[in-house]
Amino acid sequence: GQSLEQPSEVTAVEGAIVQINCTYQTSGFYGLSWYQQHDGGAPTFLSYNALDGLEETGRFSSFLSRSDSYGYLLLQELQMKDSASYFCAIYNFNKFYFGSGTKLNVKP
Amino acid sequence: SAVISQKPSRDICQRGTSLTIQCQVDSQVTMMFWYRQQPGQSLTLIATANQGSEATYESGFVIDKFPISRPNLTFSTLTVSNMSPEDSSIYLCSVGDPRGEQFFGPGTRLTVL
């Protein structure tokens, strides 16, 4: 099976940089995705790493290291609207399995 | 990206009854999924809805409890059968593509009394 672990909660101040980690155990997978979910809303896709290394999309970057079974989401220039839950997800055999989720609190 | 709608957006049901949730996509898609999410929790995959064949269920979920239909490449339904209060949750449909992206419907908030 698959298991993906994330910190349950992270707090940071507006304008700062925050890193949300995801460690996983799986027998094999195509890639690692990240999703944002605001309270009461549906998850929205942020980024996908098929290969090791860093993918950058505006203020958000995502990193994957298959040798370390580890990935992270990096959010720069934090804004209040970034307060949300963030999930990593493994894409494997045409299915997606989600991590435990990290609640990010951005403070002024 | 795909635009996905779900009906109903929310419902309150009595135990022992069944509810069918509809998911409509604005384009033809191959991969369609159903998830359950308790408030404040992660998403749990219920099943993959396969067009023209039976759905593929994840461990802990069975067809008798969660029958799924997928009559074409733009539509699917999930039925929650013989409901109990433990079935109270948010049910989400999603579509995925081989690039690892996944897009979600707005969800159906179900409360079982």
Short mmCIF file of C-alpha atoms in Angstrom, two decimals:
data_model
loop_
_atom_site.label_atom_id
_atom_site.label_comp_id
_atom_site.label_asym_id
_atom_site.label_seq_id
_atom_site.Cartn_x
_atom_site.Cartn_y
_atom_site.Cartn_z
CA GLY A 1 0.00 0.00 0.00
CA GLN A 2 0.90 3.64 0.18
CA SER A 3 1.48 5.91 3.13
CA LEU A 4 2.24 9.63 3.00
CA GLU A 5 3.04 11.64 6.10
CA GLN A 6 2.91 15.41 6.51
CA PRO A 7 3.15 17.73 9.51
CA SER A 8 -0.34 18.38 10.82
CA GLU A 9 0.03 22.12 11.18
CA VAL A 10 2.48 24.88 10.26
CA THR A 11 2.34 28.57 11.21
CA ALA A 12 4.22 31.37 9.44
CA VAL A 13 3.99 35.13 9.06
CA GLU A 14 2.95 37.08 6.03
CA GLY A 15 5.81 37.65 3.60
CA ALA A 16 7.84 34.72 4.89
CA ILE A 17 8.82 31.44 3.21
CA VAL A 18 7.43 28.12 4.42
CA GLN A 19 8.23 24.53 3.48
CA ILE A 20 5.69 21.71 3.86
CA ASN A 21 7.26 18.27 3.85
CA CYS A 22 5.87 14.97 2.63
CA THR A 23 7.51 11.63 3.34
CA TYR A 24 6.12 8.56 1.71
CA GLN A 25 6.29 4.80 1.55
CA THR A 26 5.24 3.15 -1.68
CA SER A 27 6.34 0.35 -3.92
CA GLY A 28 6.53 2.62 -6.93
CA PHE A 29 4.80 5.62 -8.39
CA TYR A 30 4.67 7.93 -11.38
CA GLY A 31 4.90 11.22 -9.52
CA LEU A 32 4.00 13.42 -6.57
CA SER A 33 1.32 16.12 -6.69
CA TRP A 34 0.36 18.95 -4.37
CA TYR A 35 -3.12 20.36 -3.70
CA GLN A 36 -4.49 23.32 -1.80
CA GLN A 37 -7.83 23.24 -0.04
CA HIS A 38 -9.48 26.20 1.66
CA ASP A 39 -12.05 25.56 4.37
CA GLY A 40 -15.35 24.59 2.76
CA GLY A 41 -13.80 24.32 -0.69
CA ALA A 42 -12.63 21.56 -2.98
CA PRO A 43 -8.94 20.72 -3.42
CA THR A 44 -7.22 22.56 -6.25
CA PHE A 45 -4.16 21.31 -8.09
CA LEU A 46 -0.90 23.18 -7.46
CA SER A 47 1.98 21.21 -8.96
CA TYR A 48 3.28 17.82 -10.04
CA ASN A 49 6.77 16.30 -9.97
CA ALA A 50 7.30 13.36 -12.27
CA LEU A 51 11.08 13.63 -11.97
CA ASP A 52 13.45 14.40 -9.13
CA GLY A 53 14.22 18.02 -8.63
CA LEU A 54 12.48 21.34 -8.31
CA GLU A 55 9.40 22.54 -10.20
CA GLU A 56 8.57 26.22 -9.95
CA THR A 57 5.18 27.81 -10.52
CA GLY A 58 5.10 31.44 -9.46
CA ARG A 59 5.33 31.72 -5.68
CA PHE A 60 5.00 27.95 -5.29
CA SER A 61 7.75 25.39 -5.87
CA SER A 62 7.69 21.65 -5.36
CA PHE A 63 10.56 19.25 -4.92
CA LEU A 64 10.91 15.50 -5.18
CA SER A 65 13.70 13.11 -4.19
CA ARG A 66 12.84 9.50 -4.92
CA SER A 67 16.04 8.22 -3.31
CA ASP A 68 15.00 9.87 -0.03
CA SER A 69 11.26 9.08 -0.39
CA TYR A 70 10.65 12.73 0.27
CA GLY A 71 9.11 15.79 -1.28
CA TYR A 72 8.17 19.28 -0.24
CA LEU A 73 6.10 22.27 -1.22
CA LEU A 74 7.74 25.67 -0.84
CA LEU A 75 5.58 28.77 -0.59
CA GLN A 76 7.29 32.13 -0.91
CA GLU A 77 6.10 35.64 -0.11
CA LEU A 78 3.30 34.23 2.00
CA GLN A 79 -0.05 35.96 1.80
CA MET A 80 -3.02 35.71 4.13
CA LYS A 81 -4.96 33.93 1.37
CA ASP A 82 -2.42 31.08 1.52
CA SER A 83 -3.97 29.98 4.81
CA ALA A 84 -5.39 26.60 3.83
CA SER A 85 -4.74 22.88 4.02
CA TYR A 86 -2.12 21.41 1.71
CA PHE A 87 -2.01 17.79 0.61
CA CYS A 88 0.62 15.78 -1.18
CA ALA A 89 -0.61 12.90 -3.32
CA ILE A 90 1.04 9.98 -5.04
CA TYR A 91 -0.01 9.19 -8.61
CA ASN A 92 0.33 5.46 -9.06
CA PHE A 93 -1.32 2.91 -11.37
CA ASN A 94 -3.85 5.49 -12.55
CA LYS A 95 -4.92 6.39 -9.01
CA PHE A 96 -4.12 9.15 -6.58
CA TYR A 97 -3.48 8.58 -2.88
CA PHE A 98 -3.44 11.55 -0.55
CA GLY A 99 -1.24 12.42 2.38
CA SER A 100 -2.50 13.31 5.82
CA GLY A 101 -2.56 17.02 5.05
CA THR A 102 -0.94 20.12 6.57
CA LYS A 103 -2.93 23.07 7.84
CA LEU A 104 -1.02 26.29 7.12
CA ASN A 105 -1.82 29.31 9.26
CA VAL A 106 -0.49 32.61 7.94
CA LYS A 107 -0.36 35.38 10.52
CA PRO A 108 -0.03 39.11 9.85
CA SER B 1 -8.44 21.71 -16.82
CA ALA B 2 -11.99 20.38 -16.51
CA VAL B 3 -15.10 21.93 -15.02
CA ILE B 4 -16.95 19.51 -12.77
CA SER B 5 -20.37 19.89 -11.20
CA GLN B 6 -21.96 17.77 -8.51
CA LYS B 7 -25.54 17.39 -7.40
CA PRO B 8 -26.78 17.72 -4.74
CA SER B 9 -24.41 20.14 -3.02
CA ARG B 10 -25.69 19.00 0.36
CA ASP B 11 -28.37 16.79 1.84
CA ILE B 12 -29.69 15.62 5.17
CA CYS B 13 -30.93 12.04 5.10
CA GLN B 14 -32.48 9.52 7.46
CA ARG B 15 -30.61 6.38 8.39
CA GLY B 16 -31.48 3.37 6.28
CA THR B 17 -32.15 5.40 3.15
CA SER B 18 -29.96 5.85 0.06
CA LEU B 19 -28.66 8.92 -1.73
CA THR B 20 -27.34 9.15 -5.28
CA ILE B 21 -24.76 11.82 -6.06
CA GLN B 22 -24.26 12.94 -9.64
CA CYS B 23 -21.02 14.15 -11.19
CA GLN B 24 -20.95 15.90 -14.56
CA VAL B 25 -17.79 16.90 -16.44
CA ASP B 26 -17.64 19.43 -19.25
CA SER B 27 -15.35 17.26 -21.39
CA GLN B 28 -14.72 13.58 -22.03
CA VAL B 29 -12.33 12.08 -19.50
CA THR B 30 -10.95 8.63 -18.92
CA MET B 31 -10.02 8.76 -15.26
CA MET B 32 -12.81 9.60 -12.84
CA PHE B 33 -12.72 9.00 -9.10
CA TRP B 34 -14.88 9.21 -6.00
CA TYR B 35 -13.47 10.31 -2.64
CA ARG B 36 -14.74 10.75 0.88
CA GLN B 37 -13.46 13.45 3.21
CA GLN B 38 -14.36 13.95 6.82
CA PRO B 39 -14.09 17.59 8.00
CA GLY B 40 -10.50 18.40 8.86
CA GLN B 41 -9.26 15.08 7.48
CA SER B 42 -7.56 13.88 4.33
CA LEU B 43 -9.22 12.49 1.22
CA THR B 44 -9.89 8.76 1.06
CA LEU B 45 -10.30 7.16 -2.34
CA ILE B 46 -13.51 5.14 -2.54
CA ALA B 47 -13.29 3.87 -6.10
CA THR B 48 -12.27 4.50 -9.67
CA ALA B 49 -15.28 4.84 -11.95
CA ASN B 50 -14.59 2.96 -15.17
CA GLN B 51 -16.58 3.72 -18.30
CA GLY B 52 -18.35 0.64 -19.60
CA SER B 53 -17.28 -1.66 -16.78
CA GLU B 54 -17.58 -2.12 -13.03
CA ALA B 55 -15.91 0.38 -10.75
CA THR B 56 -12.68 -0.57 -9.01
CA TYR B 57 -13.08 -0.28 -5.24
CA GLU B 58 -10.42 0.44 -2.66
CA SER B 59 -9.94 -1.65 0.43
CA GLY B 60 -12.76 -1.07 2.89
CA PHE B 61 -15.31 -0.04 0.28
CA VAL B 62 -17.75 -2.45 -1.39
CA ILE B 63 -20.09 -2.23 -4.34
CA ASP B 64 -23.20 -3.10 -2.32
CA LYS B 65 -22.64 -0.07 -0.10
CA PHE B 66 -21.33 2.35 -2.73
CA PRO B 67 -22.64 1.36 -6.17
CA ILE B 68 -21.15 3.48 -8.94
CA SER B 69 -22.32 4.01 -12.49
CA ARG B 70 -20.32 5.46 -15.38
CA PRO B 71 -22.52 5.36 -18.46
CA ASN B 72 -20.27 7.63 -20.56
CA LEU B 73 -17.06 9.65 -20.45
CA THR B 74 -18.65 12.79 -18.95
CA PHE B 75 -20.94 11.47 -16.21
CA SER B 76 -20.89 9.26 -13.12
CA THR B 77 -23.04 8.60 -10.07
CA LEU B 78 -22.19 7.37 -6.60
CA THR B 79 -24.93 5.93 -4.41
CA VAL B 80 -24.51 5.74 -0.65
CA SER B 81 -26.79 2.87 0.35
CA ASN B 82 -28.48 1.99 3.62
CA MET B 83 -26.96 5.03 5.26
CA SER B 84 -25.89 5.32 8.86
CA PRO B 85 -24.56 8.37 10.75
CA GLU B 86 -21.02 7.09 10.07
CA ASP B 87 -21.60 7.88 6.39
CA SER B 88 -21.88 11.58 7.18
CA SER B 89 -19.06 13.13 5.19
CA ILE B 90 -18.16 15.18 2.14
CA TYR B 91 -18.17 13.17 -1.08
CA LEU B 92 -16.05 14.45 -3.95
CA CYS B 93 -15.74 13.36 -7.53
CA SER B 94 -12.62 14.14 -9.50
CA VAL B 95 -11.04 13.62 -12.89
CA GLY B 96 -7.39 12.97 -13.50
CA ASP B 97 -4.96 12.94 -16.36
CA PRO B 98 -1.68 11.10 -16.99
CA ARG B 99 0.29 14.29 -16.27
CA GLY B 100 -0.59 13.84 -12.61
CA GLU B 101 -3.16 16.60 -12.44
CA GLN B 102 -6.50 16.06 -10.80
CA PHE B 103 -9.55 18.33 -10.76
CA PHE B 104 -12.34 18.15 -8.24
CA GLY B 105 -16.01 18.84 -8.15
CA PRO B 106 -17.34 21.14 -5.42
CA GLY B 107 -18.37 18.20 -3.24
CA THR B 108 -21.58 16.91 -1.68
CA ARG B 109 -21.97 17.43 2.05
CA LEU B 110 -24.00 14.56 3.46
CA THR B 111 -25.48 14.43 6.95
CA VAL B 112 -27.19 11.24 8.10
CA LEU B 113 -29.48 11.45 11.11
#
